Coordinates of C-alpha atoms in Angstrom, one line a residue:
X20 CA 30.1 3.7 21.8
X21 CA 30.4 0.1 23.1
X22 CA 28.8 -3.0 21.7
X23 CA 28.6 -6.5 23.1
X24 CA 26.6 -9.6 22.0
X25 CA 24.3 -11.5 24.2
X26 CA 23.1 -14.6 22.3
X27 CA 22.7 -12.5 19.1
X28 CA 21.1 -9.6 20.9
X29 CA 23.0 -6.4 20.7
X30 CA 23.9 -4.2 23.8
X31 CA 24.6 -0.7 22.8
X32 CA 25.6 2.6 24.4
X33 CA 25.1 5.6 22.3
X34 CA 23.9 9.2 22.2
X35 CA 20.2 9.4 21.5
X36 CA 18.4 12.7 21.3
X37 CA 21.3 14.3 23.2
X38 CA 21.1 11.8 26.0
X39 CA 23.4 8.8 26.7
X40 CA 21.2 5.7 26.3
X41 CA 21.8 2.0 26.5
X42 CA 19.4 -0.4 24.9
X43 CA 19.3 -4.2 25.0
X44 CA 17.1 -7.2 25.0
X45 CA 17.9 -9.4 27.9
X46 CA 15.8 -12.4 28.7
X47 CA 12.2 -11.4 28.6
X48 CA 12.8 -7.7 29.0
X49 CA 13.8 -4.6 26.9
X50 CA 16.4 -2.7 28.9
X51 CA 17.1 1.0 28.5
X52 CA 19.7 2.7 30.6
X53 CA 19.9 -0.3 32.8
X54 CA 16.3 -0.3 33.6
X55 CA 13.3 -2.3 32.1
X56 CA 11.3 -0.3 29.5
X57 CA 8.1 -0.8 27.7
X58 CA 8.2 0.0 24.0
X59 CA 5.1 2.1 23.2
X60 CA 5.1 2.5 19.5
X61 CA 2.8 3.4 16.7
X62 CA 2.9 2.5 13.0
X63 CA 3.5 5.3 10.5
X64 CA 4.3 4.4 6.8
X65 CA 6.5 7.2 5.4
X66 CA 5.3 6.3 1.8
X67 CA 1.6 6.8 2.7
X68 CA 2.3 10.3 4.1
X69 CA 3.9 13.5 2.8
X70 CA 7.3 14.5 4.2
X71 CA 6.0 17.9 5.4
X72 CA 3.6 16.1 7.7
X73 CA 6.2 13.7 9.3
X74 CA 7.3 16.0 12.2
X75 CA 3.6 16.9 13.0
X76 CA 2.8 13.2 13.2
X77 CA 5.8 12.5 15.4
X78 CA 5.0 15.3 17.8
X79 CA 1.5 13.9 18.2
X80 CA 3.0 10.5 18.9
X81 CA 5.1 12.1 21.7
X82 CA 2.1 14.0 23.0
X83 CA 0.1 10.6 23.2
X84 CA 3.0 9.0 25.1
X85 CA 4.8 6.9 22.4
X86 CA 8.5 6.4 22.7
X87 CA 8.9 4.7 19.3
X88 CA 7.7 4.7 15.7
X89 CA 7.4 1.6 13.4
X90 CA 7.3 1.5 9.6
X91 CA 7.2 -0.9 6.8
X92 CA 9.3 -0.4 3.7
X93 CA 7.8 -0.5 0.2
X94 CA 10.2 -2.3 -2.2
X95 CA 7.8 -1.7 -5.2
X96 CA 8.2 2.1 -4.8
X97 CA 12.0 2.1 -4.1
X98 CA 12.7 -0.1 -7.1
X99 CA 10.0 0.7 -9.7
X100 CA 12.1 -0.6 -12.5
X101 CA 14.8 -3.3 -12.1
X102 CA 18.0 -1.7 -10.8
X103 CA 16.6 1.8 -10.6
X104 CA 16.3 3.1 -7.0
X105 CA 14.3 6.0 -5.5
X106 CA 14.7 7.3 -2.0
X107 CA 13.4 10.8 -2.6
X108 CA 10.4 12.7 -1.5
X109 CA 8.0 10.6 0.6
X110 CA 10.4 7.6 -0.1
X111 CA 13.2 9.2 1.9
X112 CA 13.3 6.8 4.7
X113 CA 16.6 8.2 6.0
X114 CA 15.0 11.6 6.5
X115 CA 11.9 9.9 8.1
X116 CA 14.1 8.2 10.6
X117 CA 16.1 11.4 11.3
X118 CA 13.0 13.4 11.9
X119 CA 11.7 10.7 14.3
X120 CA 15.0 10.9 16.2
X121 CA 14.7 14.7 16.4
X122 CA 11.4 14.3 18.1
X123 CA 12.9 11.8 20.6
X124 CA 11.5 8.6 19.1
X125 CA 13.1 5.2 18.8
X126 CA 12.3 3.4 15.5
X127 CA 11.5 -0.1 14.4
X128 CA 11.9 -0.9 10.7
X129 CA 10.2 -3.7 8.8
X130 CA 11.9 -4.0 5.4
X131 CA 10.1 -7.2 4.2
X132 CA 11.0 -8.0 1.4
X133 CA 7.2 -8.8 1.7
X134 CA 5.2 -6.5 3.9
X135 CA 1.4 -7.1 3.2
X136 CA 0.2 -3.8 4.6
X137 CA -2.8 -3.8 2.2
X138 CA -0.3 -2.5 -0.3
X139 CA 0.0 -3.4 -3.9
X140 CA 1.4 -6.9 -4.3
X141 CA 2.4 -6.8 -0.6
X142 CA 5.2 -4.4 -1.4
X143 CA 6.8 -6.7 -4.0
X144 CA 7.7 -5.0 -7.3
X145 CA 5.4 -6.0 -10.2
X146 CA 8.3 -6.7 -12.6
X147 CA 9.3 -9.9 -10.8
X148 CA 6.1 -11.5 -12.2
X149 CA 7.7 -11.1 -15.7
X150 CA 10.3 -13.6 -14.7
X151 CA 8.9 -17.1 -15.4
X152 CA 11.4 -18.6 -13.0
X153 CA 10.1 -16.7 -10.0
X154 CA 8.3 -18.2 -7.0
X155 CA 8.0 -15.5 -4.3
X156 CA 8.6 -16.0 -0.5
X157 CA 10.7 -19.1 -0.7
X158 CA 14.3 -20.3 -1.5
X159 CA 13.8 -19.6 -5.2
X160 CA 17.1 -18.4 -6.6
X161 CA 15.7 -15.7 -8.9
X162 CA 13.6 -14.2 -6.1
X163 CA 16.6 -14.2 -3.7
X164 CA 18.7 -12.5 -6.3
X165 CA 16.2 -9.6 -6.7
X166 CA 15.5 -9.0 -3.0
X167 CA 19.2 -9.3 -2.0
X168 CA 20.0 -6.6 -4.5
X169 CA 17.3 -4.3 -3.1
X170 CA 18.1 -4.9 0.5
X171 CA 21.7 -3.8 -0.1
X172 CA 20.4 -0.4 -1.3
X173 CA 17.7 -0.1 1.4
X174 CA 20.2 -0.8 4.1
X175 CA 22.5 1.9 2.8
X176 CA 19.7 4.2 3.9
X177 CA 18.9 2.5 7.2
X178 CA 22.3 1.5 8.6
X179 CA 23.4 5.0 9.6
X180 CA 20.3 5.2 11.8
X181 CA 21.0 1.9 13.6
X182 CA 21.4 2.3 17.3
X183 CA 24.8 0.6 16.9
X184 CA 25.8 3.5 14.8
X185 CA 24.4 6.2 17.1
X186 CA 20.9 6.3 15.5
X187 CA 17.5 5.6 16.8
X188 CA 16.7 2.2 15.0
X189 CA 16.5 -0.5 17.7
X190 CA 15.1 -3.4 15.7
X191 CA 14.4 -4.8 12.2
X192 CA 11.9 -7.4 11.1
X193 CA 12.7 -10.4 8.9
X194 CA 9.9 -11.1 6.4
X195 CA 6.3 -10.6 7.7
X196 CA 3.6 -12.9 8.9
X197 CA 5.3 -15.8 7.2
X198 CA 3.5 -18.4 9.4
X199 CA 0.3 -17.5 7.5
X200 CA 1.9 -18.2 4.1
X201 CA 4.4 -20.9 3.9
X202 CA 6.8 -23.3 5.6
X203 CA 10.2 -22.9 3.9
X204 CA 12.5 -22.6 7.0
X205 CA 15.6 -22.5 4.8
X206 CA 14.3 -19.3 3.2
X207 CA 13.8 -17.8 6.6
X208 CA 17.2 -18.8 7.7
X209 CA 18.7 -17.3 4.6
X210 CA 16.9 -14.0 5.3
X211 CA 18.3 -13.9 8.8
X212 CA 21.8 -14.6 7.7
X213 CA 21.5 -12.1 4.8
X214 CA 20.5 -9.3 7.2
X215 CA 23.5 -10.0 9.4
X216 CA 25.9 -10.3 6.5
X217 CA 24.7 -7.0 5.2
X218 CA 25.6 -5.3 8.4
X219 CA 22.4 -5.2 10.3
X220 CA 23.7 -5.8 13.9
X221 CA 20.6 -4.7 15.9
X222 CA 18.1 -7.3 17.2
X223 CA 15.9 -9.0 14.6
X224 CA 12.3 -10.2 15.1
X225 CA 9.5 -11.9 13.4
X226 CA 5.7 -11.1 13.6
X227 CA 3.0 -13.7 13.1
X228 CA -0.5 -14.8 13.9
X229 CA -1.2 -16.1 17.4
X230 CA -1.6 -19.8 16.8
X231 CA 1.2 -22.4 17.5
X232 CA 1.2 -23.4 13.9
X233 CA 1.7 -19.7 12.8
X234 CA 4.6 -19.3 15.2
X235 CA 6.3 -22.6 14.4
X236 CA 6.2 -21.9 10.6
X237 CA 7.0 -18.2 10.9
X238 CA 9.6 -18.1 13.6
X239 CA 13.3 -17.7 12.7
X240 CA 16.0 -19.0 15.0
X241 CA 17.9 -16.0 16.5
X242 CA 14.9 -13.6 16.2
X243 CA 12.5 -12.4 18.8
X244 CA 9.0 -13.6 18.0
X245 CA 6.2 -11.0 18.2
X246 CA 2.4 -11.3 17.5
X247 CA -0.2 -9.5 15.5
X248 CA -3.8 -9.2 16.7
X249 CA -6.4 -6.7 17.9
X250 CA -7.9 -7.9 21.2
X251 CA -8.0 -10.6 23.8
X252 CA -4.4 -10.3 24.9
X253 CA -4.0 -13.2 27.4
X254 CA -5.8 -15.6 25.0
X255 CA -3.7 -14.6 22.0
X256 CA -0.4 -15.0 23.9
X257 CA -1.1 -18.6 25.1
X258 CA 1.0 -20.3 22.4
X259 CA 3.7 -17.6 22.6
X260 CA 3.9 -18.1 26.4
X261 CA 4.4 -21.8 25.9
X262 CA 6.9 -21.6 23.0
X263 CA 8.9 -18.6 24.1
X264 CA 8.6 -18.1 27.9
X265 CA 11.9 -16.2 28.1
X266 CA 11.3 -13.7 25.3
X267 CA 9.8 -10.2 25.7
X268 CA 6.0 -10.0 25.1
X269 CA 5.2 -7.6 22.3
X270 CA 2.3 -7.2 20.0
X271 CA 3.9 -5.9 16.8
X272 CA 0.5 -5.0 15.3
X273 CA -2.3 -4.3 17.7
X274 CA -5.0 -3.5 15.2
X275 CA -7.1 -0.4 16.1
X276 CA -9.2 -0.4 12.9
X277 CA -9.5 -2.0 9.5
X278 CA -9.2 -1.3 5.8
X279 CA -12.0 -0.8 3.3
X280 CA -12.6 -2.5 0.0
X281 CA -14.6 -1.1 -2.9
X282 CA -18.2 -2.2 -2.6
X283 CA -18.1 -2.5 1.2
X284 CA -21.3 -1.3 2.8
X285 CA -19.6 1.1 5.2
X286 CA -16.3 2.5 6.3
X287 CA -14.9 0.2 9.0
X288 CA -14.6 1.7 12.5
X289 CA -13.9 0.3 15.9
X290 CA -14.7 1.3 19.4
X291 CA -12.3 3.6 21.2
X292 CA -13.3 2.2 24.5
X293 CA -12.6 -1.4 23.4
X294 CA -9.2 -0.5 21.9
X295 CA -8.2 1.3 25.0
X296 CA -8.9 -1.8 27.0
X297 CA -6.8 -3.9 24.7
X298 CA -3.9 -1.5 24.9
X299 CA -4.2 -1.4 28.6
X300 CA -4.1 -5.2 28.8
X301 CA -1.1 -5.3 26.4
X302 CA 0.9 -2.8 28.4
X303 CA 0.2 -4.8 31.5
X304 CA 1.7 -7.8 29.8
X305 CA 4.5 -6.2 27.8
X306 CA 5.2 -3.8 24.9
X307 CA 3.0 -2.7 22.0
X308 CA 3.1 -1.2 18.5
X309 CA -0.3 0.3 17.6
X310 CA -1.3 -0.4 14.0
X311 CA -1.9 2.2 12.7
X312 CA -1.1 5.4 14.4
X313 CA -1.9 7.1 11.2
X314 CA -3.0 5.1 8.1
X315 CA -2.4 7.7 5.4
X316 CA -3.2 7.2 1.7
X317 CA -2.8 4.7 -1.0
X318 CA -1.7 7.2 -3.6
X319 CA -1.6 6.3 -7.3
X320 CA -2.3 2.8 -8.1
X321 CA -0.8 1.3 -5.0
X322 CA -3.8 0.0 -3.1
X323 CA -3.7 -3.8 -2.7
X324 CA -6.4 -6.3 -2.6
X325 CA -7.6 -9.4 -0.8
X326 CA -8.5 -12.4 -3.0
X327 CA -10.1 -15.4 -1.6
X328 CA -13.4 -16.6 -3.1
X329 CA -13.9 -13.1 -4.4
X330 CA -11.5 -10.3 -5.5
X331 CA -11.7 -7.3 -3.0
X332 CA -9.6 -4.4 -4.2
X333 CA -8.9 -1.8 -1.5
X334 CA -10.0 1.8 -1.6
X335 CA -7.6 4.7 -1.9
X336 CA -7.9 5.9 1.6
X337 CA -6.0 4.0 4.3
X338 CA -7.7 5.9 7.1
X339 CA -8.0 2.6 9.0
X340 CA -10.0 4.3 11.8
X341 CA -6.6 4.9 13.3
X342 CA -5.5 7.1 16.1
X343 CA -5.0 10.0 13.7
X344 CA -7.2 10.4 10.7
X345 CA -6.0 10.0 7.1
X346 CA -5.1 13.7 7.1
X347 CA -3.5 13.7 10.6
X348 CA -6.3 14.9 12.8
X349 CA -6.5 13.7 16.4
X350 CA -9.4 11.4 17.2
X351 CA -11.4 10.3 20.3
X352 CA -9.4 7.0 20.1
X353 CA -6.2 9.0 20.4
X354 CA -7.4 10.6 23.6
X355 CA -8.5 7.3 25.0
X356 CA -5.1 5.7 24.4
X357 CA -3.3 8.8 25.8
X358 CA -5.1 8.3 29.1
X359 CA -4.1 4.6 29.1
X360 CA -0.5 5.4 28.5
X361 CA -0.4 8.1 31.2
X362 CA -1.8 5.5 33.6
X363 CA 1.0 3.0 32.8
X364 CA 3.9 5.5 32.7
X365 CA 2.8 8.1 35.3
X366 CA 4.4 10.7 33.1
X367 CA 3.0 14.1 32.2
X368 CA 2.9 14.5 28.4
X369 CA 3.5 17.4 26.0
X370 CA 0.5 19.5 24.8
X371 CA -1.2 18.0 21.8
X372 CA -0.3 19.9 18.6
X373 CA -3.2 21.5 16.8
X374 CA -4.6 19.8 13.7
X375 CA -3.6 21.2 10.3
X376 CA -6.0 23.6 8.5
X377 CA -8.4 22.1 5.9
X378 CA -10.1 24.2 3.3
X379 CA -13.1 23.9 1.0
X380 CA -12.2 25.6 -2.3
X381 CA -15.6 25.2 -3.9
X382 CA -16.9 23.9 -7.3
X383 CA -15.1 23.9 -10.6
X384 CA -16.1 22.7 -14.1
X385 CA -13.6 20.8 -16.2
X386 CA -13.9 22.2 -19.8
X387 CA -11.4 20.0 -21.8
X388 CA -12.1 16.5 -22.9
X389 CA -10.0 13.8 -24.6
X390 CA -11.4 10.5 -25.7
X391 CA -9.4 7.3 -25.1
X392 CA -9.4 6.2 -28.7
X393 CA -8.1 9.5 -30.1
X394 CA -5.3 9.2 -27.6
X395 CA -4.1 5.6 -27.8
X396 CA -1.3 6.4 -30.2
X397 CA -0.4 9.5 -28.2
X398 CA 0.0 7.5 -25.0
X399 CA 1.5 4.3 -26.4
X400 CA 2.9 2.5 -29.4
X401 CA 1.1 -0.7 -30.3
X402 CA 2.7 -4.1 -29.9
X403 CA 1.3 -6.9 -32.2
X404 CA 0.5 -10.2 -30.6
X405 CA -1.0 -13.4 -32.0
X406 CA -2.9 -13.8 -28.7
X407 CA -3.3 -11.3 -25.9
X408 CA -0.6 -11.6 -23.1
X409 CA -0.8 -10.4 -19.5
X410 CA 0.2 -6.9 -18.7
X411 CA 3.5 -7.9 -17.1
X412 CA 4.7 -9.5 -20.4
X413 CA 4.5 -6.1 -22.1
X414 CA 6.7 -4.5 -19.4
X415 CA 3.9 -2.8 -17.6
X416 CA 3.0 -2.8 -14.0
X417 CA 0.0 -0.5 -13.2
X418 CA -2.9 1.3 -14.9
X419 CA -4.8 0.2 -17.9
X420 CA -4.0 -1.8 -21.1
X421 CA -6.0 -1.8 -24.4
X422 CA -6.2 -4.9 -26.6
X423 CA -7.5 -4.1 -30.1
X424 CA -8.4 -6.2 -33.1
X425 CA -10.3 -5.8 -36.4
X426 CA -13.0 -8.3 -36.9
X427 CA -12.9 -10.4 -40.1
X428 CA -16.7 -11.2 -40.4
X429 CA -20.1 -10.3 -39.1
X430 CA -21.1 -11.5 -35.6
X431 CA -24.6 -11.7 -34.2
X432 CA -25.0 -12.0 -30.4
X433 CA -21.6 -13.6 -30.3
X434 CA -20.1 -14.6 -26.9
X435 CA -16.7 -13.1 -25.9
X436 CA -15.0 -14.9 -23.0
X437 CA -11.8 -14.9 -21.0
X438 CA -9.9 -17.7 -19.3
X439 CA -8.5 -15.2 -16.8
X440 CA -8.9 -11.5 -16.4
X441 CA -7.1 -9.0 -14.2
X442 CA -9.3 -7.3 -13.2
X443 CA -12.0 -5.4 -15.1
X444 CA -12.6 -4.7 -18.7
X445 CA -14.8 -2.5 -20.9
X446 CA -15.7 -4.0 -24.2
X447 CA -15.9 -1.6 -27.1
X448 CA -17.1 -2.0 -30.7
X449 CA -15.5 1.0 -32.4
X450 CA -16.4 3.7 -29.9
X451 CA -19.5 2.1 -28.4
X452 CA -19.4 0.4 -25.0
X453 CA -21.1 -2.9 -25.4
X454 CA -20.2 -4.6 -22.2
X455 CA -18.2 -4.7 -18.9
X456 CA -16.5 -7.8 -17.6
X457 CA -15.4 -8.0 -14.0
X458 CA -13.5 -10.8 -12.3
X459 CA -16.2 -11.1 -9.6
X460 CA -18.9 -11.5 -12.2
X461 CA -19.1 -13.6 -15.3
X462 CA -16.0 -13.5 -17.5
X463 CA -18.0 -13.4 -20.7
X464 CA -20.3 -11.0 -22.5
X465 CA -22.1 -10.8 -25.8
X466 CA -22.1 -8.3 -28.7
X467 CA -23.0 -7.9 -32.4
X468 CA -20.7 -6.4 -34.9
X469 CA -19.9 -6.2 -38.6
X470 CA -16.8 -7.2 -40.6
X471 CA -14.2 -4.4 -40.3
X472 CA -15.4 -3.2 -36.9
X473 CA -12.7 -2.8 -34.3
X474 CA -13.1 -4.7 -31.0
X475 CA -11.3 -3.1 -28.0
X476 CA -10.9 -4.7 -24.6
X477 CA -9.8 -1.9 -22.2
X478 CA -8.5 -3.6 -19.2
X479 CA -7.9 -2.2 -15.7
X480 CA -5.5 -3.5 -13.1
X481 CA -7.2 -2.7 -9.8
X482 CA -4.5 -3.8 -7.5
X483 CA -2.5 -7.0 -7.0
X484 CA -3.4 -9.2 -4.0
X485 CA -1.2 -8.4 -1.0
X486 CA -1.9 -11.6 1.0
X487 CA -2.4 -15.3 0.4
X488 CA -1.9 -17.8 -2.3
X489 CA -3.2 -15.7 -5.3
X490 CA -0.6 -13.0 -5.1
X491 CA 1.1 -14.0 -8.4
X492 CA -2.1 -13.7 -10.4
X493 CA -1.3 -11.7 -13.5
X494 CA -3.1 -8.6 -14.8
X495 CA -4.7 -7.8 -18.2
X496 CA -5.8 -10.7 -20.3
X497 CA -3.9 -13.5 -18.6
X498 CA -5.2 -16.5 -20.6
X499 CA -7.0 -17.3 -23.9
X500 CA -9.6 -14.9 -25.2
X501 CA -12.3 -16.8 -27.0
X502 CA -14.7 -15.4 -29.7
X503 CA -17.5 -17.6 -30.7
X504 CA -15.8 -20.4 -28.6
X505 CA -12.7 -20.1 -30.7
X506 CA -9.3 -18.5 -30.1
X507 CA -9.2 -15.1 -31.8
X508 CA -5.9 -14.3 -33.3
X509 CA -4.3 -10.9 -34.3
X510 CA -4.2 -8.2 -31.7
X511 CA -2.6 -4.8 -31.3
X512 CA -1.8 -4.0 -27.7
X513 CA -1.4 -0.5 -26.1
X514 CA 0.2 -0.3 -22.7
X515 CA -1.4 2.5 -20.6
X516 CA 0.4 3.0 -17.3
X517 CA -1.1 6.5 -17.2
X518 CA 2.1 8.2 -16.1
X519 CA 2.4 10.3 -19.3
X520 CA -0.8 12.3 -19.3
X521 CA 1.0 15.3 -20.7
X522 CA 0.6 13.7 -24.1
X523 CA -3.2 13.6 -24.0
X524 CA -4.9 15.8 -26.7
X525 CA -8.0 17.6 -25.5
X526 CA -11.0 19.1 -27.3
X527 CA -14.1 21.0 -26.2
X528 CA -16.4 19.1 -28.6
X529 CA -18.6 16.1 -27.9
X530 CA -17.0 12.7 -27.3
X531 CA -18.8 9.5 -28.0
X532 CA -17.0 7.0 -25.9
X533 CA -17.4 6.6 -22.2
X534 CA -13.7 6.4 -21.3
X535 CA -12.6 10.0 -21.3
X536 CA -9.8 12.3 -19.9
X537 CA -11.1 15.5 -18.4
X538 CA -8.8 18.4 -17.7
X539 CA -9.2 21.8 -16.0
X540 CA -7.8 24.2 -13.5
X541 CA -8.9 25.3 -10.0
X542 CA -7.6 28.3 -8.2
X543 CA -6.1 28.3 -4.7
X544 CA -5.4 31.5 -2.7
X545 CA -3.4 29.5 0.0
X546 CA -2.5 25.9 0.0
X547 CA -4.2 23.8 2.6
X548 CA -5.3 20.1 2.8
X549 CA -8.6 19.5 1.0
X550 CA -10.8 16.7 -0.2
X551 CA -12.1 16.2 -3.7
X552 CA -15.8 15.3 -4.2
X553 CA -16.7 13.6 -7.5
X554 CA -20.6 13.3 -7.4
X555 CA -21.0 13.4 -11.2
X556 CA -18.2 10.8 -11.9
X557 CA -18.4 7.0 -11.9
X558 CA -15.0 5.3 -11.9
X559 CA -11.4 6.3 -12.6
X560 CA -8.4 8.1 -11.1
X561 CA -7.3 11.7 -10.5
X562 CA -4.0 13.6 -10.9
X563 CA -3.4 17.0 -9.3
X564 CA -0.5 18.9 -10.7
X565 CA 0.8 15.7 -12.2
X566 CA 0.6 13.7 -8.9
X567 CA -1.8 10.7 -9.0
X568 CA -3.9 11.0 -5.8
X569 CA -5.7 7.7 -6.4
X570 CA -8.7 5.9 -7.6
X571 CA -12.4 6.6 -7.1
X572 CA -15.5 4.5 -7.7
X573 CA -19.1 5.5 -7.0
X574 CA -19.9 2.2 -5.3
X575 CA -17.9 3.5 -2.3
X576 CA -17.7 3.4 0.6
X577 CA -15.1 6.2 0.0
X578 CA -16.6 9.3 -1.6
X579 CA -13.8 11.8 -1.4
X580 CA -10.1 11.8 -2.2
X581 CA -7.6 13.4 0.1
X582 CA -5.3 16.1 -1.4
X583 CA -2.4 17.1 0.9
X584 CA -1.5 20.8 1.0
X585 CA 2.0 20.0 -0.3
X586 CA 0.5 19.0 -3.7
X587 CA -1.1 22.4 -4.2
X588 CA 0.4 25.8 -5.2
X589 CA -1.0 29.3 -4.9
X590 CA -2.9 30.3 -8.1
X591 CA -4.0 27.9 -10.8
X592 CA -3.6 24.1 -10.3
X593 CA -4.1 21.5 -12.9
X594 CA -6.5 18.5 -12.4
X595 CA -6.8 15.6 -14.8
X596 CA -9.5 12.9 -14.3
X597 CA -9.6 9.7 -16.3
X598 CA -13.2 8.6 -16.2
X599 CA -13.6 5.0 -17.4
X600 CA -17.3 4.4 -17.2
X601 CA -18.9 7.7 -18.2
X602 CA -20.0 10.7 -16.2
X603 CA -23.5 11.6 -14.9
X604 CA -24.2 15.1 -16.0
X605 CA -21.6 17.8 -16.3
X606 CA -17.9 17.4 -15.4
X607 CA -18.3 19.4 -12.1
X608 CA -15.9 18.7 -9.2
X609 CA -16.0 20.1 -5.6
X610 CA -13.3 20.6 -3.0
X611 CA -14.6 20.2 0.5
X612 CA -13.0 20.5 3.9
X613 CA -14.1 17.2 5.4
X614 CA -13.7 13.6 4.1
X615 CA -16.5 11.4 3.3
X616 CA -15.3 7.8 3.8
X617 CA -18.7 6.1 3.8

């Protein structure tokens, strides 16, 4: 293997997929084996897809004409708790890159530390919010300390796959769309130098919006500048052409769809014909990474949110109207892009792999129930607080949190209000639901109660903002709680991350409260992908065989939850549903063979 430097760009000769290959960036071209090459890539997030599907996805990429795969990296999954790292299962980025190489794909890695991606907190770990010294995405010393430590561990997984080490990773990104966010050039310079000091010796790049301001604030000296957009190629490259005439032209995120938020009127879709025209134009000008090739799923509590005038939490599905569906099926958009790529490359392509089997397993009734109040002490130990604190201050990142207090006197139509709430709360007097408070509505409600009654505020974190200036907004009760216009003191607080549901005690009797755990089994003769339909349920989340498959909410647009085959087993499978708002009728569920995304 030989390696030489050309103005910070690496020239490498290595063995790739059994073939000697050279790769370099020289002037405004990518060069492979001494000849100009267009990078034709698609975005696949390993953490949004199950490992047993990766090879199928990569084969479909090759059959469409891609020669590269791109992925973000999710810091908040790899380091769920400070100093504890996880690279197993669908977090095994090393295996992901290896499987991509086996299918003949180059790879582009975007480690962050911030990634956006409609992912919880933009990929940042929740626990950095508990450090009062933190300011994210700048030269803040505490922030740098945390992400430096993480990058060391992540790069241990990635470095063996760099093309300088005989692997398939040709480029890494520094930060992400920073030109939309801030202007700390010293921070960006530090990131670049940190990557190099940690042994990342392949080309580095930035990706930003298309305006001159975006590029000037987001660009890092020594990196290649790329753009993110969805159409109008020549128009969107005007500023880039002016600022970087001698760099390759690459759209790092050519958006082919969009994401959905709870309460949207419909599932976002885009025209296959219009997108094919945009890709055609981009390949005429340069190289492309199609975002997304497959969107996948925001499993668990990992969907992010937009927060501008209103809070807009994302749904569980990240189908994105991408080239493959959430479950990996080929779409008309896929075929349209395949034709465009063949036009540009002139190559014959492999046969398209068949889609994986889906199965409708039918209806089942969940017979066991467990109320939230009977299970508070099973799931958590109370912490006494003079006033309620945000979720992060109790060492909790995701799920629910219950604030309880015993009232010292009678109240008649009293007003309960919150300075700040993240994000939605049910207000109980004893076991009676007396109000719901949501950040997008009024942050106050009224109730009547007697002395000795217990007031409970059951608060749900619906996802941290993944973009913009409100990312650091705290969850739970994040300010003063006022009762009768006065600060109410004396609370017992139960953290409910909902990752220990094996402790829940169930009964077959009636339960008064609305917030209830339901448990049951469903039988599978053979494990295939399926979709869970919850017509009689209102709002909550679901686990299957202990794995949290995500949130549901009757307001849609998403109406089914995707269950990959790898989560199922032959015979009986356990399902647990936490319903926060109360069911409509009997606790009947149905497994169908097609998604309903709205």
